[in-house]
Amino acid sequence: MLYSEKVMDHFQHPRNLGKMDDADGIGEVGNAKCGDIMKMYIKVNDGIITDVKFNTFGCGSAIATSSMATEMIKGKPISEALELSNKAVVEALDGLPAHKIHCSVLAEEAVKAAVKDYYDRNGIAYDPEKLCNGDCACCHEHDHV
Ligand code: FES
């Protein structure tokens, strides 16, 4: 079986799929490899991510990884969301085929872009190293795989 049961489950029943009208942060990123896009919305209260939604024109693996990523950051401090790596999401899904790993990068970058938007809106200082917004080659080529 190419895809794990968890991947199939999150693909067929995505958690937190949709739009958020009163989001505190919105991140939109594109995948350099396939051109797919992802939008992530977060609601933040006292530094805690109280709600998350995502929307994507990505493939099934992108849907499954974003669904899992939203579950992993919901209810967590925003600083923990920044630590979320695509690797951790892939592990939580019991793996992805190698040629689909780049799809999981989309989810990680969208979370970071949403956090960056939240920080920018609120004038909160941050370490840009932790918030690469996907414009740099490092996101796509190196340590994420
Ligand atoms: Fe584009 Fe998966 S093929 S996100």
CSV table of C-alpha atoms and ligand atoms in Angstrom, one decimal:
chain,number,residue,atom,x,y,z
A,1,MET,CA,0.0,0.0,0.0
A,2,LEU,CA,1.5,3.3,-1.1
A,3,TYR,CA,-0.3,5.4,1.5
A,4,SER,CA,-0.8,4.7,5.2
A,5,GLU,CA,-4.2,4.4,6.7
A,6,LYS,CA,-3.7,7.7,8.5
A,7,VAL,CA,-2.9,9.5,5.2
A,8,MET,CA,-6.0,8.0,3.6
A,9,ASP,CA,-8.1,9.0,6.7
A,10,HIS,CA,-6.9,12.6,6.7
A,11,PHE,CA,-7.3,12.8,2.9
A,12,GLN,CA,-10.8,11.5,3.0
A,13,HIS,CA,-11.9,13.3,6.1
A,14,PRO,CA,-9.8,16.4,6.3
A,15,ARG,CA,-9.8,18.1,9.8
A,16,ASN,CA,-10.2,21.9,10.0
A,17,LEU,CA,-10.9,22.3,6.3
A,18,GLY,CA,-12.4,25.6,5.2
A,19,LYS,CA,-12.1,29.4,5.6
A,20,MET,CA,-12.0,31.6,8.6
A,21,ASP,CA,-13.5,35.1,8.4
A,22,ASP,CA,-12.0,36.6,11.6
A,23,ALA,CA,-8.5,35.0,11.4
A,24,ASP,CA,-5.7,36.7,13.3
A,25,GLY,CA,-3.1,35.4,10.8
A,26,ILE,CA,-3.3,34.2,7.3
A,27,GLY,CA,-0.6,32.4,5.4
A,28,GLU,CA,-0.6,31.7,1.7
A,29,VAL,CA,2.2,29.7,0.1
A,30,GLY,CA,2.9,28.0,-3.2
A,31,ASN,CA,4.8,24.9,-3.8
A,32,ALA,CA,7.8,25.5,-6.1
A,33,LYS,CA,7.8,21.9,-7.2
A,34,CYS,CA,4.3,21.4,-8.4
A,35,GLY,CA,2.7,24.9,-8.4
A,36,ASP,CA,0.0,23.9,-5.9
A,37,ILE,CA,-1.1,26.5,-3.3
A,38,MET,CA,-2.2,26.4,0.3
A,39,LYS,CA,-3.9,28.9,2.6
A,40,MET,CA,-3.8,28.6,6.4
A,41,TYR,CA,-5.8,30.6,8.9
A,42,ILE,CA,-5.1,30.9,12.6
A,43,LYS,CA,-7.0,32.4,15.5
A,44,VAL,CA,-4.8,33.4,18.4
A,45,ASN,CA,-5.7,34.1,22.0
A,46,ASP,CA,-3.1,35.0,24.7
A,47,GLY,CA,-0.4,33.4,22.5
A,48,ILE,CA,-2.4,30.1,22.1
A,49,ILE,CA,-3.6,29.0,18.7
A,50,THR,CA,-7.3,28.4,19.5
A,51,ASP,CA,-8.5,27.7,16.0
A,52,VAL,CA,-7.0,26.7,12.6
A,53,LYS,CA,-8.4,26.3,9.1
A,54,PHE,CA,-6.8,25.5,5.8
A,55,ASN,CA,-7.7,25.6,2.2
A,56,THR,CA,-5.7,24.1,-0.6
A,57,PHE,CA,-5.5,23.5,-4.3
A,58,GLY,CA,-2.9,20.8,-3.5
A,59,CYS,CA,-2.9,17.1,-4.0
A,60,GLY,CA,-4.2,14.4,-1.6
A,61,SER,CA,-0.9,14.3,0.2
A,62,ALA,CA,-1.0,18.1,0.7
A,63,ILE,CA,-4.6,17.8,2.1
A,64,ALA,CA,-3.6,15.0,4.5
A,65,THR,CA,-0.5,16.7,5.7
A,66,SER,CA,-2.2,20.1,6.3
A,67,SER,CA,-5.1,18.3,8.0
A,68,MET,CA,-2.6,16.6,10.4
A,69,ALA,CA,-0.6,19.8,10.8
A,70,THR,CA,-3.7,21.8,11.9
A,71,GLU,CA,-4.5,19.1,14.5
A,72,MET,CA,-0.9,19.3,15.8
A,73,ILE,CA,-0.9,23.1,16.3
A,74,LYS,CA,-4.5,23.6,17.5
A,75,GLY,CA,-4.5,24.5,21.2
A,76,LYS,CA,-0.7,24.9,21.3
A,77,PRO,CA,1.3,28.1,22.0
A,78,ILE,CA,2.3,29.9,18.8
A,79,SER,CA,6.0,29.2,19.6
A,80,GLU,CA,5.3,25.5,19.3
A,81,ALA,CA,3.6,25.9,16.0
A,82,LEU,CA,6.9,27.4,14.7
A,83,GLU,CA,8.7,24.3,15.7
A,84,LEU,CA,6.5,22.1,13.7
A,85,SER,CA,8.4,20.5,10.9
A,86,ASN,CA,7.1,18.7,7.9
A,87,LYS,CA,9.1,15.8,9.1
A,88,ALA,CA,7.1,15.6,12.3
A,89,VAL,CA,3.9,15.8,10.3
A,90,VAL,CA,4.9,13.1,8.0
A,91,GLU,CA,5.9,10.9,10.9
A,92,ALA,CA,2.5,11.5,12.6
A,93,LEU,CA,0.9,10.2,9.4
A,94,ASP,CA,3.1,7.1,9.4
A,95,GLY,CA,5.0,8.2,6.4
A,96,LEU,CA,4.6,9.4,2.8
A,97,PRO,CA,6.1,8.1,-0.4
A,98,ALA,CA,9.4,9.9,-1.1
A,99,HIS,CA,8.1,11.7,-4.1
A,100,LYS,CA,5.3,13.2,-2.0
A,101,ILE,CA,7.4,14.6,0.7
A,102,HIS,CA,7.5,18.0,-1.0
A,103,CYS,CA,3.7,18.2,-0.5
A,104,SER,CA,4.2,18.2,3.3
A,105,VAL,CA,6.5,21.2,3.0
A,106,LEU,CA,3.5,23.2,1.8
A,107,ALA,CA,1.7,22.6,5.1
A,108,GLU,CA,4.7,23.6,7.2
A,109,GLU,CA,5.3,26.7,5.2
A,110,ALA,CA,1.7,27.8,5.4
A,111,VAL,CA,1.7,27.5,9.2
A,112,LYS,CA,4.8,29.6,9.4
A,113,ALA,CA,3.4,32.2,7.0
A,114,ALA,CA,0.3,32.4,9.1
A,115,VAL,CA,2.3,33.0,12.2
A,116,LYS,CA,4.4,35.6,10.5
A,117,ASP,CA,1.3,37.4,9.4
A,118,TYR,CA,0.0,37.3,13.0
A,119,TYR,CA,3.4,38.7,14.2
A,120,ASP,CA,3.4,41.4,11.6
A,121,ARG,CA,-0.2,42.5,12.3
A,122,ASN,CA,0.6,42.8,16.0
A,123,GLY,CA,4.1,44.3,15.7
A,124,ILE,CA,5.7,41.4,17.5
A,125,ALA,CA,9.4,40.9,16.9
A,126,TYR,CA,10.5,37.5,15.7
A,127,ASP,CA,13.6,35.6,14.5
A,128,PRO,CA,13.3,35.6,10.7
A,129,GLU,CA,15.3,32.4,10.6
A,130,LYS,CA,12.4,30.6,12.1
A,131,LEU,CA,9.9,32.1,9.8
A,132,CYS,CA,11.1,31.5,6.4
A,133,ASN,CA,8.1,32.3,4.3
A,134,GLY,CA,8.9,30.0,1.4
A,135,ASP,CA,10.5,32.6,-0.9
A,136,CYS,CA,13.9,31.2,-0.3
A,137,ALA,CA,15.3,28.2,-2.0
A,138,CYS,CA,16.3,26.6,1.4
A,139,CYS,CA,12.7,25.7,2.0
A,140,HIS,CA,12.4,23.7,-1.1
A,141,GLU,CA,15.7,22.2,-1.6
A,142,HIS,CA,17.5,21.3,1.6
A,143,ASP,CA,16.7,20.3,5.2
A,144,HIS,CA,13.0,19.6,4.8
A,145,VAL,CA,13.4,16.3,3.1
B,1,FES,FE1,1.6,19.6,-5.2
B,1,FES,FE2,1.4,17.5,-3.7
B,1,FES,S1,1.8,17.5,-5.8
B,1,FES,S2,1.2,19.6,-3.1
